[in-house]
Every structure is written in C-alpha cells, then in structure tokens.
XYZ file of C-alpha atoms in Angstrom:
512
model
C 116.015 92.223 85.573
C 118.978 90.161 86.692
C 119.186 88.091 89.844
C 122.269 90.118 90.793
C 120.128 93.234 91.137
C 118.282 91.539 94.008
C 121.393 90.452 95.857
C 121.387 93.502 98.125
C 118.219 92.261 99.850
C 119.474 89.328 101.915
C 116.766 89.586 104.572
C 113.989 88.859 102.089
C 113.260 85.556 100.338
C 113.887 84.970 96.655
C 111.036 85.532 94.243
C 109.314 83.452 91.581
C 110.779 83.686 88.118
C 109.247 86.612 86.267
C 110.323 85.114 82.943
C 108.221 81.945 83.183
C 105.033 83.364 81.707
C 103.893 79.857 80.882
C 103.838 78.941 84.576
C 102.036 82.186 85.474
C 99.400 81.454 82.823
C 98.875 77.902 84.095
C 98.705 79.129 87.691
C 96.176 81.803 86.740
C 93.992 79.233 84.976
C 94.083 76.979 88.041
C 93.226 79.843 90.435
C 90.270 80.922 88.328
C 89.136 77.318 87.966
C 88.925 77.045 91.749
C 87.040 80.379 92.021
C 89.987 81.957 93.831
C 88.649 85.416 92.979
C 87.403 88.425 94.964
C 83.799 87.270 94.493
C 84.706 83.676 95.307
C 86.381 84.691 98.568
C 83.410 86.742 99.674
C 80.982 83.944 98.886
C 82.972 81.300 100.750
C 84.144 83.310 103.750
C 81.022 85.405 104.247
C 81.033 89.133 104.908
C 82.175 89.033 108.586
C 85.202 86.773 107.956
C 86.060 88.656 104.752
C 85.970 91.986 106.606
C 88.017 90.543 109.459
C 90.679 89.412 106.989
C 90.939 92.995 105.740
C 91.731 93.932 109.363
C 94.467 91.263 109.417
C 92.392 89.064 111.730
C 92.713 85.521 110.410
C 90.793 83.395 112.922
C 87.349 83.764 111.242
C 88.879 82.893 107.843
C 90.706 79.895 109.302
C 87.438 78.648 110.782
C 85.681 79.163 107.430
C 88.286 77.126 105.527
C 88.413 73.918 107.554
C 87.033 71.895 104.662
C 88.890 70.316 101.778
C 87.574 72.105 98.709
C 90.071 73.579 96.222
C 89.084 77.139 97.162
C 89.564 76.514 100.888
C 92.952 74.986 100.148
C 94.063 78.021 98.108
C 92.883 80.490 100.738
C 94.891 78.699 103.399
C 97.913 78.523 101.095
C 98.093 82.024 99.612
C 96.064 84.290 101.905
C 96.487 82.656 105.311
C 99.955 81.341 104.416
C 99.496 77.954 106.008
C 101.417 74.874 104.790
C 99.157 72.485 102.919
C 99.631 68.859 101.796
C 101.600 68.453 98.565
C 99.318 65.676 97.336
C 96.222 67.812 97.761
C 97.759 70.858 96.061
C 98.767 68.685 93.120
C 95.054 68.135 92.441
C 94.487 71.903 92.127
C 97.680 73.588 90.897
C 100.593 72.730 88.574
C 102.536 72.159 91.774
C 105.845 70.932 90.353
C 106.057 73.834 87.908
C 105.177 76.256 90.726
C 107.913 74.746 92.917
C 110.455 74.892 90.119
C 109.708 78.513 89.202
C 109.485 79.669 92.823
C 105.790 80.363 93.423
C 105.766 77.616 96.064
C 108.373 76.221 98.443
C 108.735 72.910 100.250
C 107.576 72.863 103.877
C 108.762 69.555 105.223
C 108.497 66.297 103.310
C 104.800 66.278 102.578
C 103.719 69.929 102.501
C 104.219 73.058 100.436
C 103.909 76.751 101.303
C 103.435 79.973 99.355
C 106.592 81.905 98.518
C 104.644 85.123 97.906
C 101.313 86.601 98.904
C 98.749 86.285 96.090
C 95.556 88.236 96.659
C 92.538 88.265 94.320
C 91.607 91.779 93.230
C 88.508 92.718 91.273
C 89.043 95.095 88.346
C 86.656 97.992 87.612
C 84.846 96.075 84.889
C 84.689 92.768 86.718
C 88.171 91.560 85.748
C 89.719 88.867 87.921
C 93.195 90.109 88.795
C 95.822 89.079 91.326
C 98.188 91.335 93.279
C 101.470 89.694 94.265
C 103.470 91.010 97.240
C 105.797 89.906 100.011
C 104.454 87.378 102.488
C 102.460 89.000 105.247
C 102.430 92.357 103.489
C 99.185 92.282 101.546
C 96.388 94.125 103.292
C 94.042 91.340 104.214
C 96.861 88.791 104.105
C 97.886 86.530 106.941
C 100.062 88.974 108.797
C 98.804 92.327 107.643
C 101.356 95.104 107.292
C 103.627 94.365 110.169
C 106.870 93.624 108.342
C 109.298 96.470 108.054
C 112.449 95.127 106.457
C 114.215 97.438 104.047
C 113.043 96.614 100.531
C 109.772 94.932 101.472
C 106.990 95.285 98.880
C 103.427 95.786 100.083
C 100.215 94.709 98.462
C 97.059 96.736 97.925
C 96.098 99.251 100.590
C 93.636 102.084 100.907
C 96.004 104.563 99.262
C 96.463 102.247 96.268
C 92.741 101.883 95.643
C 92.143 105.605 96.213
C 94.623 106.531 93.485
C 93.235 103.867 91.149
C 89.748 105.283 91.714
C 90.571 108.939 91.003
C 92.670 108.235 87.891
C 91.215 109.374 84.563
C 90.554 106.249 82.470
C 90.541 107.284 78.836
C 92.428 105.445 76.065
C 96.013 106.743 75.844
C 99.153 105.864 73.949
C 101.611 105.954 76.836
C 101.224 105.757 80.621
C 103.835 106.018 83.374
C 103.587 104.504 86.875
C 106.216 106.099 89.125
C 107.086 104.030 92.214
C 105.089 101.059 91.010
C 105.392 98.859 94.132
C 103.435 95.666 93.578
C 102.105 97.000 90.267
C 98.459 97.822 90.885
C 98.554 101.179 89.059
C 100.430 99.652 86.122
C 97.816 96.883 86.023
C 94.974 99.400 85.781
C 96.844 101.474 83.195
C 97.479 98.412 81.029
C 93.743 98.218 80.338
C 93.602 101.579 78.524
C 97.187 102.443 77.564
C 98.991 101.067 74.521
C 102.325 101.234 76.339
C 102.975 101.227 80.105
C 106.260 102.144 81.756
C 106.730 101.346 85.466
C 109.616 102.622 87.569
C 110.784 102.013 91.111
C 113.889 102.632 93.183
C 113.467 99.127 94.626
C 114.348 96.397 92.072
C 112.287 93.930 94.092
C 109.192 96.046 93.416
C 109.795 95.846 89.665
C 109.956 92.063 89.956
C 106.645 92.014 91.823
C 105.058 94.239 89.184
C 106.074 91.739 86.509
C 104.514 88.936 88.579
C 101.287 90.877 89.167
C 100.853 91.648 85.472
C 101.649 88.102 84.380
C 99.350 86.439 86.906
C 96.553 88.880 86.031
C 96.835 88.102 82.330
C 97.787 91.712 81.520
C 100.336 92.886 78.956
C 103.866 93.260 80.262
C 105.130 96.747 81.167
C 108.500 98.287 80.474
C 110.246 98.159 83.864
C 112.939 100.682 84.796
C 114.923 100.949 88.011
C 115.528 104.358 89.569
C 114.035 107.221 91.568
C 111.235 109.439 90.278
C 111.929 110.658 86.716
C 115.606 109.599 86.673
C 115.002 106.359 84.666
C 113.268 108.246 81.848
C 114.962 109.159 78.605
C 115.476 112.758 77.532
C 112.344 114.123 75.892
C 110.204 111.112 76.832
C 106.604 112.175 77.457
C 103.340 110.498 78.449
C 99.594 110.957 78.251
C 99.088 109.726 81.814
C 101.412 109.758 84.835
C 100.333 108.214 88.133
C 102.157 107.760 91.410
C 101.438 106.588 94.933
C 104.909 107.632 96.082
C 106.690 107.051 99.404
C 105.131 110.275 100.643
C 105.663 109.919 104.393
C 107.479 112.955 105.823
C 110.039 111.371 108.124
C 113.545 111.938 109.526
C 115.501 109.750 107.116
C 114.606 106.950 104.726
C 114.352 103.886 106.945
C 111.606 102.168 104.945
C 111.756 102.298 101.153
C 108.044 101.638 100.613
C 106.935 104.746 102.515
C 109.805 107.170 103.354
C 110.795 109.615 100.626
C 114.257 110.248 102.040
C 114.449 113.849 100.791
C 113.385 115.560 104.021
C 110.255 117.607 104.570
C 107.758 117.194 101.704
C 110.436 117.661 99.054
C 109.814 114.313 97.364
C 106.157 115.099 96.673
C 107.073 118.620 95.559
C 109.743 117.278 93.190
C 107.310 114.733 91.798
C 104.639 117.335 91.038
C 107.045 119.943 89.651
C 108.804 117.407 87.440
C 105.611 116.050 85.900
C 104.807 119.084 83.775
C 107.592 118.630 81.228
C 106.828 114.913 80.956
C 103.173 115.370 79.961
C 101.818 115.532 76.449
C 99.303 118.267 75.687
C 96.029 117.387 77.419
C 97.722 114.655 79.443
C 96.992 114.013 83.113
C 99.337 113.477 86.068
C 97.713 112.224 89.274
C 99.338 111.654 92.648
C 98.714 111.008 96.297
C 100.821 113.206 98.551
C 101.569 114.534 102.023
C 102.403 118.178 102.621
C 103.540 120.196 105.586
C 101.467 122.843 107.354
C 104.154 125.278 108.466
C 103.719 127.978 111.119
C 103.105 131.343 109.471
C 102.528 129.894 105.983
C 99.277 129.279 104.107
C 99.258 125.588 103.159
C 97.299 126.384 100.004
C 99.974 128.819 98.848
C 102.584 126.135 99.515
C 100.811 123.736 97.176
C 100.171 126.352 94.501
C 103.924 126.910 94.356
C 104.368 123.226 93.420
C 102.263 123.395 90.253
C 104.468 123.379 87.119
C 104.056 125.926 84.357
C 101.617 125.049 81.610
C 99.409 122.874 83.840
C 95.940 123.224 85.285
C 95.752 121.742 88.776
C 93.085 120.456 91.109
C 94.413 119.732 94.598
C 92.123 118.296 97.279
C 93.165 118.021 100.908
C 91.335 115.029 102.374
C 92.771 114.885 105.878
C 94.973 116.832 108.306
C 96.779 115.372 111.320
C 98.694 117.199 114.002
C 102.323 116.122 114.246
C 101.770 113.773 117.197
C 98.961 111.908 115.419
C 101.077 111.699 112.294
C 104.144 110.315 114.047
C 102.096 107.732 115.967
C 100.360 106.561 112.778
C 103.606 105.777 110.983
C 105.411 104.347 114.004
C 102.525 101.898 114.325
C 102.617 101.222 110.595
C 106.205 100.017 111.026
C 105.313 97.948 114.112
C 107.586 100.064 116.332
C 104.953 100.177 119.089
C 105.392 96.419 119.552
C 109.163 96.646 120.025
C 111.489 98.059 122.644
C 109.806 101.010 124.452
C 113.038 102.970 124.610
C 113.575 102.638 120.858
C 109.968 103.665 120.216
C 110.378 106.757 122.388
C 113.682 107.693 120.743
C 112.144 107.483 117.274
C 109.112 109.472 118.410
C 111.392 112.169 119.856
C 113.541 112.316 116.728
C 110.473 112.762 114.541
C 109.058 115.567 116.704
C 112.470 117.250 116.826
C 112.529 117.283 113.027
C 109.065 118.795 112.750
C 109.608 121.385 115.472
C 112.923 122.489 113.928
C 111.093 123.271 110.681
C 108.023 124.872 112.271
C 105.697 122.099 111.112
C 102.434 122.062 113.050
C 100.448 119.513 111.006
C 100.578 117.326 107.905
C 97.968 117.219 105.153
C 97.077 114.299 102.906
C 95.251 114.400 99.618
C 95.104 114.149 95.844
C 96.907 116.191 93.232
C 95.702 116.153 89.621
C 97.484 118.049 86.855
C 96.505 118.508 83.223
C 98.821 119.892 80.581
C 97.175 122.888 78.902
C 97.938 125.588 76.372
C 95.701 128.092 78.193
C 97.259 131.532 78.620
C 96.370 131.479 82.333
C 96.172 127.951 83.761
C 93.683 127.292 86.554
C 94.879 126.142 89.979
C 92.225 125.008 92.461
C 93.316 124.095 95.991
C 90.566 123.094 98.378
C 89.772 121.090 101.478
C 87.108 118.383 101.224
C 87.312 115.831 104.084
C 83.790 114.529 103.545
C 82.750 111.172 102.019
C 82.945 110.843 98.232
C 81.767 108.225 95.770
C 84.543 106.300 94.043
C 85.528 105.850 91.284
C 86.122 109.538 90.591
C 88.099 109.363 87.354
C 85.193 110.679 85.287
C 84.605 113.396 87.893
C 88.230 114.531 87.610
C 88.079 114.591 83.819
C 84.783 116.507 83.905
C 86.260 119.063 86.324
C 88.951 120.043 83.830
C 86.448 120.001 80.985
C 84.305 122.520 82.871
C 87.338 124.752 83.332
C 87.824 124.832 79.552
C 84.152 125.641 79.066
C 84.094 128.501 81.574
C 87.287 130.256 80.555
C 86.177 130.279 76.916
C 83.081 132.358 77.800
C 82.804 135.805 79.323
C 79.779 136.756 81.411
C 77.758 137.953 78.422
C 78.343 134.675 76.585
C 77.525 132.705 79.728
C 74.112 134.355 79.992
C 73.323 133.190 76.450
C 73.950 129.554 77.407
C 71.350 126.991 78.460
C 71.969 124.787 81.516
C 70.553 121.720 83.179
C 70.616 120.790 86.857
C 72.558 117.523 87.102
C 70.874 114.405 88.436
C 70.652 113.661 92.156
C 71.073 117.201 93.458
C 68.858 118.061 96.437
C 68.092 121.363 98.116
C 68.272 121.930 101.871
C 66.846 125.027 103.565
C 68.371 126.140 106.845
C 66.658 128.518 109.221
C 64.775 128.883 112.467
C 61.611 126.787 112.879
C 58.558 128.713 111.747
C 60.557 131.411 109.957
C 58.988 132.651 106.733
C 62.261 132.599 104.791
C 65.317 130.354 105.220
C 68.586 131.850 106.496
C 70.377 130.159 103.640
C 69.942 127.439 101.043
C 72.337 124.542 100.427
C 72.535 122.506 97.221
C 73.933 119.022 97.789
C 75.169 116.357 95.357
C 74.524 112.683 96.048
C 77.096 111.449 93.524
C 80.796 111.981 92.790
C 82.393 114.466 95.168
C 79.074 114.799 97.017
C 79.607 118.505 97.320
C 77.447 120.913 99.246
C 77.431 124.595 98.338
C 75.617 127.526 99.845
C 73.569 129.734 97.499
C 71.210 132.641 97.896
C 67.533 132.421 97.003
C 68.203 133.668 93.477
C 70.871 130.986 92.946
C 68.552 128.299 94.289
C 65.665 129.487 92.129
C 67.903 129.693 89.067
C 69.245 126.159 89.539
C 65.760 124.787 90.149
C 64.389 125.881 86.781
C 67.448 124.983 84.682
C 66.122 122.261 82.364
C 67.930 123.262 79.167
C 64.963 125.154 77.729
C 65.708 128.821 78.472
C 68.962 130.730 78.378
C 70.471 131.825 81.687
C 69.683 135.452 80.872
C 65.999 134.714 80.198
C 65.733 132.851 83.494
C 67.282 135.760 85.400
C 64.913 138.222 83.733
C 61.956 136.113 84.866
C 63.342 135.904 88.417
C 63.882 139.685 88.463
C 60.258 140.273 87.480
C 59.077 137.787 90.110
C 61.017 139.351 93.013
C 60.721 142.940 91.826
C 64.438 143.484 91.207
C 66.159 145.390 88.436
C 66.983 142.779 85.738
C 70.187 144.577 84.695
C 71.475 144.490 88.276
C 70.583 140.820 88.590
C 72.366 139.999 85.312
C 75.450 141.824 86.569
C 75.794 140.062 89.916
C 74.632 136.513 89.170
C 77.189 135.163 86.638
C 79.761 134.592 89.412
C 77.292 132.283 91.165
C 76.463 130.512 87.900
C 80.186 129.956 87.270
C 80.583 128.432 90.736
C 77.655 126.060 90.184
C 79.050 124.982 86.823
C 82.612 124.634 88.116
C 81.486 122.473 91.034
C 79.311 120.289 88.836
C 75.815 121.292 89.947
C 74.906 122.666 86.517
C 75.920 121.355 83.114
C 75.622 122.953 79.692
C 72.614 121.730 77.727
C 74.232 120.530 74.527
C-alpha cells in the first residue's frame, strides 16, 4: 500500500512502516522479553486495575505502574500513552529503529511516545498476540473509544471477540476477512487458513492489519482496498468468510468504522446475500449484524429473505433495542453527548426522523452463520436467544450444521432405529406447584455451549434420561409405552418430532 493512499486522512497521524518486518520482529521479541502480554498485564496490574483499564479508567493502572521495571515502562508507553524517558526505553526496546520506522515518536528532547496503540491479546491456544490501532482507540487503552475522526481504526472490542469466538476453526485453504479493521479476524484466520485475504474500504485499516499480523508473528495476509466483495476477483471463492462490518443503521456514513452508509440495514443484507456465491461447498460465512424491526413485518421473515440460495443458515438474535436506546448508544459511542447540546439534539432528531419515516420500531443485533450446501432444501433457523452462552462457540456452530445433515438424511422410521446418548452437563428441572404429585412441565437445561433450555413432556424427559447409547430409540419408546400404559404405535408416531428437536438443539447425540 502506497503512502499516497493515506493522504486523504490529514487529521490522523502517520503510521509505522508496514514493510519493516525486521523492526516488527525485534519489537515483538522485546515486548515478550518484558512480559508485555495479556497474562503479564494481569499479573502486574491486578484484577481491579486490569478491569478498570477495560472501562477506560486509567488511574488504577497509573498507580500500579509507578515503578521502573521494563513492563511498567511499556504499559505507560503503549497502553497509557504517557511519554517515557528515551534513555530508559533504550534499555528495553530497539528505540532508534522504532523511531525510524514510526512505532515511536519524539516527545521533547529526552522522551519518546507511542505512535500507535499496542495492546497484548491472548490467542485461543495461549498465543501472545498484539493488536495495533489508533491512539486512544483500543478498548482498554488510555482514552477508550472516544475519538471519532473519519478514518479512525479501533482496536479490539466486544463485537470483535464475539465474532472470533463463534467462528468455526477448522483447517481451510482460503479465508476472507471483510472489513478487517485492525486485523483481529485475519489474525485468528491465519492460524488455520493457508491463505488469508483481508479487505477494507479504509486504507488505513489495511495498514493496521499488516502491523497487527507482523507484530503478532503471523503470516502476512493479502490486503485489498474496497467495499464488501468489490475487491474480489471474478469467480474467487473461499472456505471461510468472516466480517464484523460497519453494521450501525444510521442516517448517513459519518464514521467509517461503524456506519454502513447504505441506509436501513442494506449493508448487512448485501453482505449476507453476496456471501453465497463466494463460498466453496461446505464453507462457512459468519457475520455480526444489525437488522430493523419494522412495523407490520415479522423480523424473522425479514432475515430469512436475506439467506442466499444454496446455503443453510443459523441466525441468532442476541439483543433488541428500541429506537431511542439504539440512537443514544451510538451517539455516546461517538462522544456526541460530550459536545454541543444543540448538535447532539439535532443528530438525535435526525436519527429518529429516519427510523420513523421507515416504520422502524426497534433494532436487533446478533450472529448470522451460513454454510454452503448441496441439500435439495436448505435449512434456515432464525431464533432469539438473549441468555448467557459459553464462548468459544465455533465447535457449537459446526456441530449445529452437522446435526442438520444427520437429521435430514433420516426419516422418522430410520430415526427410531438410531441409538442416542444424552450429552454431558444436561440437567433436568421440574416446574409445578409445591406438593403436586406431577410437575406442570419439565425443562432440560445445558450448562455448556449455548446453554439452552427446552421444555419437554414427561415422555421426552424419560426418553432423554435413559439414552445411554445402548437401546434404539424405538425400543426405549416401547418400554415407556408399557410403563405408562400407552399404545406403543401411537407413541412411536408422535415422539420423533420431539427427538428431532432434542438432537437439533444438542441435548442428544447419536451414539456412534
């Protein structure tokens, strides 16, 4: 990427050279040598100061780094963005090389300062990575997310880690990160993909992705500038596509890092619809998204209409906000509440006008996972699950689609010839009036993964309880029929739907 491509961002500082991999490697070695890692920060700062830093409160961390150890020096320099003595930094980092290549800048005659925010980030298998972003824009950095210049590049936030956690992590040949930002998704993908392509409309983001990968010791990605699928070549396909796009539904495109600029939820719709033809058979596309809840329209039908042909889909709505909550959230995200009250009110009004003109009553947030399939009738599941889950969920997502394949390959008669096991850490809850002989209903609850809870009747509960892989489903139902005095043929006819639900939701698994 040429320096000229960054010339349209005059309000933001220049960036370190992405071509000096030797300097990045030396800097990485020095950071690791000083224990400037996620574990090292937690150990030095302690849990309260570490948690406060994640809330953009720096005073506890400043108090915890008043000493003169290398780690304290690096925390003040890169996380708290305080000038530090040149002579002291020279004992810890290759300071002259960092100044020459742009990682550091001079701050007066005797001090240096960080040119970018460098935040330690722990990989899923204990890797020591670093996410590079604009100063003051890394969650847990000195300023938090309070900057809102056009073109600013943020660090790791909750959305970033959520997407990283739900992504299926199997070895693939080619992965695509759309709207890469500071490069966290590309960094994860580089661990299990032979080739990674990262795109972004903002050339500054591509530069930061190169820095993040280099400083983390990861293979370089192929970086392409442009919106959504535009930078891709004709016929180019992938085994994995991920995107944490600028999904905010806003009037205009004031902030590149969050505003889609297409109006309504058209950007997220375009992203999902365009992914199908870019996926290889069996490949996954996984996104975070916002969608409108429109007066007189079923939000689930809206999302079903987004799913491209030839793809299974699992869409989970995690949260819904009314339009006033939504507008206030993103005005505060941009720091507008700290500015001129009249400007804040005008922007609030404009946002509500836009929503009201389109009949939008609320906005949903959640995950969208697609899988390319050759099934005659693809499966589309759209559900609401706002309850706590256990990350990472990549294996859970992969297993969900595997269960779909299993179930649609077996009719009810074949299903009753199968043997099942109750998965680990499922508990049963009985709900009813105190002292009642029989419960009003029974709930099965998972303690892992999605942590689902599903209501079953007494037959379903009894069936699940004895599934240990020994007897076929039909034999178990025959035994239950004899026990409760019910016609076994009738029980065999009406129970497969409940068995399918328990398998689909992950309470039962085939005994292989």
